[in-house]
Amino acid sequence: MFMTTCPKIRIVWVLLCVLLLCRNLRASRPNIIFILADDLGWNDVGFHGSGQIPTPNIDALAFSGILLDNYYVTPICTPSRSALMTGKHPIHTGMQHGVLKGAEARGLPLQEKLLPEYLRDLGYRTHIVGKWHLGFYKKEYTPTYRGFESHVGFWTGRHDYNDHTAMESPYWGMDMRRGLQPAWDLHGKYSTDVFTSESVTLIKNHNTTEPLFLYVAHAAVHSGNPYNPLPVPDKEAARFTDISNYNRRRYAGILSKLDQSVGDIVEALRVKGILNNSIIIFSTDNGGPAAGFNLNAASNWPLRGVKNTLWEGGVRGAGLIWYPKFNQPGRVAKQMFHITDWLPTLLTAAGGDVSNLTMDGMSLWNSLEEDTASPRDTILHNIDDEYGNSAITVGKWKLVQGTTYEGTWDGWYGPSGEEWIYNIGAVIGSLVGRAVTALGLNLTSTNIRKLQREVQVNCIWQNRSSSNCNPLVSSCLFNIEDDPCEQNNVASQNPQIVEELRKQILRWNATAVPPGNLIWDPRADPALWDHTWNNFGDYSVEIQSAS
Ligand SMILES: *[C@@H]1O[C@H](CO)[C@@H](O)[C@H](O)[C@H]1NC(C)=O
Ligand SMILES: *[C@@H]1O[C@H](CO)[C@@H](O)[C@H](O)[C@H]1NC(C)=O
Ligand SMILES: *[C@@H]1O[C@H](CO)[C@@H](O)[C@H](O)[C@H]1NC(C)=O
Ligand SMILES: *[C@@H]1O[C@H](CO)[C@@H](O)[C@H](O)[C@H]1NC(C)=O
Ligand SMILES: *[C@@H]1O[C@H](CO)[C@@H](O)[C@H](O)[C@H]1NC(C)=O
Ligand SMILES: *[C@@H]1O[C@H](CO)[C@@H](O)[C@H](O)[C@H]1NC(C)=O
């Protein structure tokens, strides 16, 4: 009907206008650069106050952006990455227990629509650099089949930063790829450098008529293989001879390379002329492996616990969001934010409509921008029936039921870094410091000191060897606002609150799907695949019975 009553010429005009409008919208959408550190502890970033390992570039983003102070991730790699990509809690995708091992024939379920796919719908160009860890046994599970146009990086949970092999005893194979192709040519090139130069090249070659989504998932600061757990260039380690603990010194060098990478990426955005329209997120994936956990040397001080525990040290994440167009950038956000919130939050920032999305994540874009209350007051940290633990925070109350390692990682693990003086000048003078100052942002020592005071964690007892909680005996309740270090179990004084939180965990549990973990598949053995971790499920192979 419309066709017959309307002259063709008008239709052409309408179409043209719609096209132009779409192009303009597309061009004005902000670029999104998501930098995910692996296993970085609460107290490893300088912006939480420690001067032991300088992270001036990361700190400059934090102090000129929004420092997320009430930010929670999940306790370990695969669940966190699944939550980031889907906006769903890992208990709803079967990714809640431990990590995905290289020899498991599973991946993040294919019916899930992922963040890059949503952003593609809005006209974004999408790239991932670095670690995937969401499945690869069939090619359909790998990044370039799941919304990303390109991938230079690795599929398993961690690799050696120089030879790029991943050891998951008894299996051992090379894990570094360009798309589906093994990247043998990168052998000997330090992973952090590989991912930085790939990111810089992608930014340099980006066509600015379209918005960019770049997901940089570093190997750093995860430990490598057992034969060289903390792979650091000698030159970097040598800068930290004042750190007497040998492993911590090597960790400092690895982290320092990560900080320089952040500087180089921001500088590339500046040179390209798109920093002023870019949102940058820097986040850890989970709490730090401290004191030899995973052969690593992170610090979650003064928070309790480590990676893969449900204590604050396992789940309260170091994170920030930076955007020069925020109202009053250079502030601390107290809004409760969960890693599942990134998907709807970033879609909102990109101009998408999230009103019909059904997922656990909530959009906090407006709350962050206007500094108004968070729509969220509850975070389920996890329900893991294999370990027999679960934890939930509702408002200021946190209930912890059971624990991960029979109680062996339930303490407080330093170092505090208190004896080091924080270098504010280095933050202002860093690559990022100069770039954000040139944009007119307020990166002054007065403001930095003010923000540092605001994010300081004050433990009520200041005594890391004491607590009246043993979750193997009974559930513990903490007032996280007053007792962020989880030292004072107040369960016996507040039985109704314990009961209410316990019920909430049961309600979540009723919606959970069972964990998808599988026993190892011998077809995965890299020895069968030219010594690479491969998409073994795409081929039929005869396995000789091992004798
Ligand atoms: C960038 O993309 C636009 C729109 O697709 C195109 O017209 C232009 O030629 C591209 N520029 C470059 C340098 O490729
Ligand atoms: C960002 O800066 C570039 C170059 O300096 C300028 O052309 C552009 O208009 C600016 N964009 C915004 C959104 O401010
Ligand atoms: C959301 O769902 C409602 C009800 O089904 C529908 O009317 C509306 O168009 C949907 N909005 C979007 C953006 O899809
Ligand atoms: C920068 O921050 C300081 C400290 O918060 C404040 O006093 C000052 O007014 C701010 N300057 C600008 C230009 O916003
Ligand atoms: C710390 O707690 C332990 C164990 O409860 C106790 O023995 C010790 O005296 C406390 N130290 C201080 C400085 O309060
Ligand atoms: C969750 O539900 C499963 C299956 O019904 C049950 O086996 C498990 O004990 C429940 N876990 C918790 C923490 O309630």
XYZ file of C-alpha atoms and ligand atoms in Angstrom:
631
model
C 0.000 0.000 0.000
C 2.679 2.404 1.067
C 4.659 1.537 -2.062
C 1.801 2.468 -4.355
C 0.768 5.673 -2.622
C 4.244 7.062 -2.220
C 6.469 8.248 -5.046
C 9.638 6.160 -5.396
C 11.790 9.237 -5.045
C 10.532 9.800 -1.483
C 11.405 6.285 -0.458
C 14.913 6.830 -1.722
C 15.167 10.020 0.332
C 13.913 8.308 3.472
C 16.337 5.449 3.007
C 19.196 7.848 2.445
C 18.370 9.804 5.589
C 18.124 6.611 7.678
C 21.472 5.490 6.286
C 23.148 8.811 7.073
C 21.651 8.881 10.552
C 22.918 5.380 11.195
C 26.387 6.333 10.009
C 26.460 9.385 12.247
C 25.245 7.396 15.223
C 27.845 4.748 14.539
C 30.650 7.259 14.289
C 29.681 8.963 17.547
C 29.498 5.778 19.581
C 32.390 5.640 22.038
C 35.281 3.266 21.480
C 35.517 0.662 24.222
C 38.890 -0.663 25.338
C 38.591 -3.367 27.989
C 41.910 -4.272 29.594
C 41.658 -7.374 31.767
C 44.584 -8.264 34.003
C 44.911 -11.887 35.073
C 45.183 -12.662 38.805
C 46.036 -9.132 39.904
C 45.566 -8.687 43.655
C 43.734 -5.931 45.496
C 46.926 -4.409 46.879
C 49.011 -4.775 43.718
C 47.669 -1.647 42.045
C 49.220 1.557 43.304
C 45.827 3.250 43.333
C 44.944 1.299 46.457
C 47.818 2.965 48.228
C 50.847 0.693 48.069
C 53.996 2.223 46.617
C 55.882 -1.065 46.506
C 55.223 -1.785 42.828
C 54.625 1.449 40.916
C 51.714 1.269 38.440
C 51.687 4.928 37.368
C 49.817 4.463 34.083
C 47.023 2.374 35.591
C 46.818 4.790 38.529
C 46.570 7.806 36.237
C 43.499 6.228 34.612
C 41.996 5.475 38.026
C 42.552 8.951 39.427
C 41.247 10.754 36.335
C 38.362 8.335 35.738
C 36.049 6.554 38.160
C 37.686 4.302 40.680
C 35.383 1.369 41.391
C 35.588 0.825 45.144
C 32.640 -1.522 45.619
C 33.465 -3.756 42.688
C 33.203 -7.553 42.682
C 34.443 -10.180 40.278
C 34.175 -13.955 40.601
C 36.924 -15.891 42.374
C 38.629 -17.468 39.334
C 39.405 -17.057 35.617
C 36.840 -19.004 33.582
C 33.792 -17.971 35.631
C 34.843 -14.303 35.499
C 35.415 -14.324 31.756
C 32.099 -16.100 31.171
C 30.320 -13.493 33.296
C 32.000 -10.637 31.440
C 31.107 -12.048 28.030
C 27.484 -13.051 28.801
C 26.258 -10.731 31.567
C 25.092 -13.911 33.305
C 26.172 -15.350 36.615
C 28.349 -18.453 36.128
C 25.785 -20.556 38.036
C 23.457 -19.857 35.093
C 25.843 -21.012 32.379
C 27.407 -24.020 34.131
C 30.764 -22.252 34.421
C 30.774 -21.889 38.228
C 33.264 -24.546 39.270
C 36.986 -23.956 38.849
C 38.553 -23.337 35.462
C 38.160 -24.898 32.067
C 41.055 -27.300 31.572
C 42.690 -27.553 28.154
C 41.699 -31.204 27.805
C 37.977 -30.750 28.506
C 35.577 -31.154 25.584
C 33.438 -28.186 26.630
C 33.164 -24.422 26.307
C 30.910 -21.503 27.115
C 27.556 -22.796 25.746
C 27.028 -21.790 22.116
C 23.488 -20.541 22.655
C 24.888 -17.627 24.686
C 25.150 -14.312 22.840
C 28.386 -12.596 23.767
C 29.351 -8.978 24.385
C 31.193 -8.567 21.036
C 28.130 -9.915 19.208
C 25.896 -7.321 20.869
C 28.399 -4.600 20.018
C 28.638 -5.781 16.430
C 24.880 -5.255 16.147
C 25.566 -1.608 17.021
C 28.192 -1.271 14.300
C 31.347 -1.942 16.325
C 34.524 -3.494 14.992
C 35.551 -6.120 17.534
C 38.961 -7.563 18.371
C 40.391 -9.688 21.163
C 44.046 -9.851 22.089
C 45.366 -12.330 24.656
C 43.692 -14.972 26.788
C 40.353 -16.585 25.982
C 39.809 -19.508 28.405
C 36.181 -20.132 27.415
C 36.659 -23.262 25.335
C 38.286 -24.342 22.081
C 37.725 -28.076 21.609
C 35.682 -27.204 18.526
C 36.392 -24.113 16.464
C 32.875 -22.766 17.061
C 33.907 -22.091 20.669
C 36.912 -19.944 19.740
C 36.863 -16.133 19.701
C 36.640 -15.560 15.944
C 33.441 -17.647 15.861
C 31.968 -15.782 18.836
C 31.793 -12.196 17.747
C 35.435 -11.196 17.420
C 36.918 -10.362 14.027
C 40.434 -11.198 15.068
C 42.368 -12.878 17.840
C 46.063 -12.979 18.593
C 46.515 -14.874 21.819
C 45.901 -18.141 23.585
C 43.062 -20.480 24.368
C 43.978 -22.124 27.681
C 44.274 -20.588 31.153
C 47.934 -19.645 31.186
C 51.108 -20.123 29.205
C 54.806 -19.403 29.408
C 55.421 -15.793 28.415
C 58.390 -16.718 26.189
C 57.898 -20.169 24.664
C 54.069 -19.901 24.817
C 53.570 -23.499 25.905
C 50.911 -24.448 28.414
C 51.599 -27.338 30.743
C 48.619 -29.132 32.205
C 50.274 -32.263 33.444
C 50.558 -34.795 31.826
C 49.834 -32.706 28.716
C 52.081 -30.010 27.340
C 51.716 -27.994 24.142
C 52.141 -24.670 22.394
C 49.303 -22.194 22.868
C 49.580 -19.004 20.841
C 47.429 -18.348 17.789
C 46.341 -15.912 15.140
C 42.722 -16.854 14.698
C 42.894 -20.613 14.186
C 46.522 -20.668 13.037
C 49.351 -21.599 15.423
C 51.667 -18.575 15.749
C 55.030 -20.377 15.819
C 56.733 -17.202 14.612
C 56.020 -15.473 17.937
C 58.207 -17.956 19.832
C 60.599 -16.093 22.108
C 58.599 -12.868 22.057
C 57.371 -11.878 25.524
C 53.588 -12.292 25.738
C 52.901 -8.872 27.243
C 54.881 -7.260 24.404
C 53.091 -9.361 21.778
C 49.676 -8.312 23.101
C 50.699 -4.667 23.441
C 52.054 -4.365 19.928
C 49.036 -6.164 18.475
C 46.710 -3.768 20.366
C 48.666 -0.732 19.203
C 48.581 -1.980 15.587
C 44.815 -2.564 15.748
C 44.298 0.980 17.043
C 46.642 2.452 14.428
C 44.853 0.659 11.574
C 41.352 1.257 12.877
C 38.981 3.090 10.521
C 37.613 5.826 12.784
C 34.331 6.096 10.898
C 33.340 3.033 12.944
C 33.479 2.463 16.723
C 36.076 0.058 18.097
C 35.732 -2.614 20.760
C 39.119 -3.922 21.819
C 39.328 -6.592 24.525
C 42.892 -6.909 25.795
C 43.092 -9.947 28.089
C 46.657 -10.108 29.312
C 48.520 -13.218 30.445
C 50.056 -10.983 33.131
C 50.233 -11.345 36.053
C 49.272 -15.035 36.032
C 52.098 -17.448 36.777
C 53.564 -19.475 33.920
C 54.566 -23.148 33.856
C 56.222 -24.794 36.880
C 59.709 -24.713 35.298
C 59.569 -20.886 35.262
C 56.563 -19.731 37.285
C 57.258 -16.005 37.145
C 58.602 -15.251 33.677
C 60.081 -11.759 33.780
C 62.657 -10.039 31.575
C 65.887 -9.759 33.629
C 66.013 -6.026 33.002
C 62.585 -5.534 34.588
C 63.327 -7.672 37.630
C 66.564 -5.710 38.117
C 64.549 -2.524 38.659
C 63.140 -3.997 41.872
C 66.205 -5.074 43.829
C 64.805 -3.228 46.850
C 62.136 -5.937 47.111
C 63.902 -8.660 49.050
C 61.388 -11.456 48.395
C 62.641 -13.016 45.166
C 59.212 -14.083 43.854
C 57.660 -10.734 44.709
C 60.523 -9.022 42.877
C 59.847 -11.063 39.742
C 56.122 -10.395 40.116
C 56.891 -6.674 40.291
C 58.697 -6.864 36.942
C 55.781 -8.714 35.301
C 53.309 -6.153 36.658
C 55.504 -3.270 35.610
C 55.414 -4.559 32.009
C 51.626 -4.685 32.258
C 51.527 -1.075 33.433
C 53.733 0.023 30.539
C 51.361 -1.798 28.200
C 48.466 0.278 29.509
C 50.561 3.381 28.857
C 51.334 2.307 25.284
C 47.691 1.517 24.507
C 46.453 4.873 25.829
C 49.223 6.635 23.922
C 48.162 4.847 20.719
C 44.590 6.086 21.256
C 45.879 9.622 21.796
C 48.056 9.582 18.676
C 45.130 8.249 16.661
C 43.036 11.165 17.956
C 40.333 8.949 19.496
C 41.247 9.020 23.178
C 38.696 11.796 23.717
C 35.925 9.422 22.595
C 37.104 6.245 24.290
C 35.910 4.372 27.354
C 38.728 2.445 29.005
C 38.149 -0.235 31.603
C 40.937 -1.755 33.614
C 40.018 -4.721 35.794
C 41.374 -7.846 37.348
C 39.558 -11.100 36.652
C 39.734 -12.331 40.262
C 41.617 -11.818 43.497
C 45.346 -12.334 43.721
C 47.209 -15.628 44.202
C 49.386 -14.571 47.128
C 52.057 -16.199 49.264
C 52.882 -19.003 46.830
C 49.327 -19.869 45.766
C 49.601 -20.964 42.099
C 53.377 -20.390 42.527
C 52.628 -16.670 42.495
C 53.294 -13.640 44.704
C 50.324 -11.258 44.541
C 49.000 -9.283 47.522
C 45.416 -8.824 48.658
C 46.410 -7.102 51.890
C 44.513 -6.230 54.050
C 41.656 -8.259 52.568
C 41.169 -11.867 53.569
C 41.855 -14.918 51.392
C 43.204 -15.477 47.881
C 42.062 -16.287 44.367
C 39.453 -19.070 44.223
C 38.179 -18.347 47.732
C 34.973 -16.455 48.483
C 36.678 -14.098 50.941
C 37.003 -10.461 49.914
C 40.574 -11.117 48.767
C 39.176 -13.549 46.216
C 36.250 -11.505 44.925
C 36.657 -7.790 45.629
C 38.309 -6.633 42.444
C 40.739 -3.902 41.532
C 38.942 -1.985 38.806
C 38.240 1.355 37.189
C 36.380 2.909 34.300
C 37.728 5.915 32.479
C 35.865 8.214 30.104
C 36.739 11.863 29.587
C 33.096 12.838 29.128
C 31.983 11.640 32.550
C 30.395 14.214 34.824
C 33.168 15.100 37.234
C 35.765 12.473 36.368
C 38.416 11.857 39.011
C 36.221 10.352 41.729
C 35.494 7.213 43.680
C 32.359 5.183 42.974
C 30.803 3.505 46.005
C 28.097 1.942 43.820
C 27.950 -1.832 44.140
C 29.081 -3.251 40.793
C 29.403 -6.885 39.715
C 31.404 -8.215 36.770
C 28.114 -9.338 35.127
C 27.148 -5.645 34.982
C 29.729 -4.766 32.336
C 27.700 -6.127 29.426
C 24.516 -4.072 29.975
C 26.536 -1.094 31.251
C 28.714 -0.950 28.146
C 25.768 -1.559 25.815
C 24.044 1.432 27.387
C 27.180 3.508 26.932
C 27.247 2.418 23.292
C 23.687 3.652 22.807
C 22.082 0.208 22.849
C 18.717 -0.613 24.395
C 19.067 -3.039 27.284
C 15.502 -2.877 28.550
C 14.588 -6.300 27.150
C 17.745 -8.184 28.093
C 17.178 -10.947 30.590
C 20.418 -11.488 32.420
C 21.883 -11.112 35.885
C 23.888 -8.023 34.962
C 22.406 -4.559 35.419
C 23.256 -1.378 33.600
C 25.086 0.990 35.909
C 25.975 3.460 33.197
C 23.602 6.148 34.438
C 24.421 5.571 38.119
C 28.101 5.911 37.390
C 27.711 8.889 35.120
C 25.420 10.792 37.465
C 26.832 9.345 40.692
C 23.432 8.111 41.828
C 22.520 4.949 43.734
C 23.327 1.583 42.215
C 20.322 -0.499 41.146
C 22.146 -3.434 42.722
C 22.193 -4.372 46.405
C 23.028 -8.082 46.168
C 25.980 -10.031 44.887
C 26.032 -13.791 44.867
C 29.749 -14.602 45.023
C 29.250 -18.234 44.121
C 27.535 -21.492 44.944
C 29.965 -24.342 44.443
C 28.678 -27.687 45.625
C 31.896 -29.447 44.549
C 33.920 -27.422 47.043
C 30.928 -27.123 49.335
C 31.007 -23.371 49.642
C 28.815 -20.403 48.889
C 28.699 -16.712 49.779
C 26.424 -13.758 49.229
C 26.523 -10.046 50.034
C 23.249 -8.172 50.572
C 23.756 -4.517 51.408
C 26.391 -4.427 54.095
C 25.980 -8.064 55.162
C 28.004 -10.959 53.830
C 27.335 -14.615 54.587
C 30.112 -17.169 54.026
C 29.176 -20.876 54.089
C 31.969 -23.462 53.812
C 35.390 -22.787 52.339
C 37.503 -23.850 49.376
C 40.657 -25.532 50.627
C 39.657 -27.024 53.978
C 40.616 -23.713 55.520
C 44.252 -23.606 54.378
C 43.839 -20.339 52.433
C 41.557 -18.511 54.831
C 44.123 -16.085 56.235
C 45.477 -12.651 55.273
C 48.348 -12.452 52.836
C 50.628 -9.481 52.349
C 52.817 -7.664 51.753
C 51.199 -4.426 52.848
C 53.761 -2.274 51.061
C 53.414 0.297 53.842
C 57.134 0.980 53.992
C 57.203 2.245 50.403
C 56.449 5.868 49.614
C 53.823 6.370 46.926
C 55.190 8.449 44.054
C 52.477 10.867 42.897
C 54.848 12.678 40.548
C 55.417 9.470 38.591
C 51.647 9.135 38.073
C 51.250 12.677 36.751
C 54.346 12.318 34.586
C 53.461 8.879 33.154
C 52.379 8.407 29.532
C 48.762 8.169 30.653
C 49.183 11.054 33.105
C 50.334 13.378 30.338
C 47.669 12.167 27.895
C 44.784 12.730 30.307
C 46.125 16.084 31.447
C 46.274 17.177 27.808
C 42.551 16.378 27.591
C 41.933 18.779 30.473
C 41.281 16.191 33.194
C 42.093 17.018 36.808
C 45.084 14.850 37.698
C 46.548 16.890 40.528
C 48.360 15.719 43.635
C 45.602 17.244 45.797
C 42.947 15.190 44.083
C 45.072 12.029 44.047
C 45.637 12.304 47.809
C 41.940 12.917 48.395
C 40.944 9.846 46.382
C 43.555 7.690 48.086
C 42.071 8.588 51.461
C 38.614 7.685 50.187
C 39.614 4.184 49.075
C 41.718 3.292 52.063
C 40.532 0.037 53.659
C 40.347 0.339 57.414
C 40.293 -2.952 59.284
C 38.687 -2.754 62.701
C 41.197 -5.021 64.373
C 44.337 -4.492 62.302
C 45.380 -7.954 63.416
C 45.734 -10.390 60.597
C 46.119 -13.508 62.680
C 42.811 -13.328 64.432
C 39.233 -14.115 63.567
C 36.378 -15.826 65.314
C 35.101 -17.486 62.151
C 35.615 -21.057 61.083
C 33.323 -21.694 58.100
C 34.045 -25.425 58.250
C 32.196 -25.478 61.561
C 29.412 -22.956 60.913
C 28.441 -20.102 58.586
C 30.018 -16.712 59.240
C 28.388 -13.318 58.931
C 30.316 -10.095 58.430
C 29.363 -6.466 58.324
C 31.476 -5.686 55.276
C 31.028 -1.924 55.602
C 32.545 -1.814 59.099
C 34.672 -4.926 58.756
C 35.964 -5.167 55.180
C 38.747 -7.483 56.381
C 36.305 -10.149 57.612
C 37.776 -10.489 61.083
C 34.699 -10.236 63.241
C 32.082 -12.953 62.700
C 28.760 -11.609 63.993
C 26.590 -14.602 63.038
C 25.605 -15.481 66.605
C 24.424 -11.915 67.318
C 22.306 -11.754 64.108
C 20.519 -15.083 63.593
C 17.661 -13.550 61.531
C 20.078 -11.968 59.075
C 21.961 -15.255 58.738
C 18.667 -16.989 58.034
C 17.560 -14.401 55.475
C 20.851 -14.582 53.554
C 20.845 -18.366 53.719
C 17.377 -18.319 52.132
C 18.564 -15.992 49.413
C 21.361 -18.427 48.538
C 18.759 -21.201 48.334
C 16.650 -19.071 45.978
C 19.644 -18.494 43.706
C 20.497 -22.169 43.903
C 17.046 -23.107 42.667
C 17.853 -21.335 39.383
C 21.360 -22.795 38.964
C 22.378 -25.220 36.239
C 24.856 -27.955 37.188
C 28.549 -27.217 36.568
C 29.638 -28.332 33.104
C 33.084 -29.642 34.082
C 34.142 -32.840 32.304
C 36.868 -35.405 32.790
C 39.877 -34.916 30.559
C 39.617 -36.111 26.997
C 42.739 -37.968 25.811
C 42.126 -36.690 22.272
C 43.248 -33.287 23.554
C 46.865 -34.412 24.093
C 48.990 -31.854 22.201
C 51.370 -34.676 21.242
C 48.643 -35.721 18.761
C 48.453 -32.225 17.262
C 51.959 -31.156 16.337
C 52.518 -30.221 19.992
C 49.795 -27.580 20.017
C 46.614 -27.288 22.064
C 44.126 -27.819 19.288
C 40.417 -27.904 18.455
C 40.580 -31.666 18.803
C 36.808 -32.156 18.747
C 36.640 -31.117 15.086
C 38.516 -34.230 13.954
C 38.097 -37.922 14.471
C 41.176 -39.521 15.928
C 41.924 -43.004 17.078
C 43.388 -43.004 20.559
C 45.697 -45.879 21.274
C 44.901 -47.134 24.718
C 47.585 -45.881 27.031
C 49.345 -48.759 28.710
C 36.628 3.873 6.310
O 35.311 3.420 6.193
C 34.496 4.251 5.372
C 33.051 3.781 5.492
O 32.978 2.403 5.357
C 35.056 4.206 3.958
O 34.281 5.054 3.129
C 36.497 4.692 3.973
O 37.074 4.553 2.694
C 37.316 3.903 4.960
N 38.636 4.502 5.104
C 39.751 3.814 4.959
C 41.009 4.569 5.141
O 39.745 2.632 4.690
C 38.654 14.395 19.505
O 39.867 14.966 19.077
C 39.968 14.976 17.665
C 41.390 15.362 17.260
O 42.066 16.022 18.277
C 38.915 15.930 17.119
O 39.007 16.001 15.708
C 37.557 15.405 17.505
O 36.540 16.281 17.120
C 37.457 15.172 19.002
N 36.254 14.397 19.234
C 35.449 14.611 20.276
C 34.254 13.698 20.367
O 35.641 15.466 21.107
C 10.928 -4.823 24.318
O 9.821 -5.676 24.490
C 8.568 -5.026 24.344
C 7.469 -6.016 24.711
O 7.667 -7.242 24.046
C 8.460 -4.527 22.904
O 7.252 -3.848 22.736
C 9.636 -3.570 22.619
O 9.620 -3.181 21.277
C 10.943 -4.248 22.907
N 12.033 -3.279 22.792
C 13.125 -3.513 22.081
C 14.139 -2.448 22.046
O 13.314 -4.540 21.487
C 40.777 19.361 40.963
O 40.620 18.598 42.155
C 40.853 19.348 43.328
C 40.825 18.415 44.516
O 39.669 17.627 44.527
C 39.798 20.444 43.423
O 40.039 21.222 44.572
C 39.899 21.322 42.181
O 38.870 22.276 42.197
C 39.786 20.498 40.918
N 40.055 21.334 39.774
C 39.278 21.316 38.697
C 39.713 22.206 37.573
O 38.286 20.624 38.604
C 46.359 -10.823 67.292
O 45.527 -11.949 67.436
C 46.172 -13.078 68.014
C 45.232 -14.271 67.951
O 43.967 -13.947 68.423
C 46.592 -12.710 69.456
O 47.273 -13.789 70.023
C 47.511 -11.507 69.404
O 47.823 -11.081 70.692
C 46.870 -10.348 68.643
N 47.835 -9.273 68.429
C 47.567 -8.013 68.681
C 48.667 -7.044 68.403
O 46.476 -7.641 69.078
C 21.869 -26.530 45.388
O 21.010 -27.426 44.729
C 21.579 -28.706 44.496
C 20.647 -29.500 43.617
O 19.358 -29.444 44.097
C 21.867 -29.365 45.829
O 22.451 -30.630 45.616
C 22.824 -28.480 46.588
O 23.070 -29.009 47.871
C 22.301 -27.069 46.744
N 23.344 -26.214 47.274
C 23.136 -25.300 48.210
C 24.302 -24.488 48.658
O 22.038 -25.113 48.694
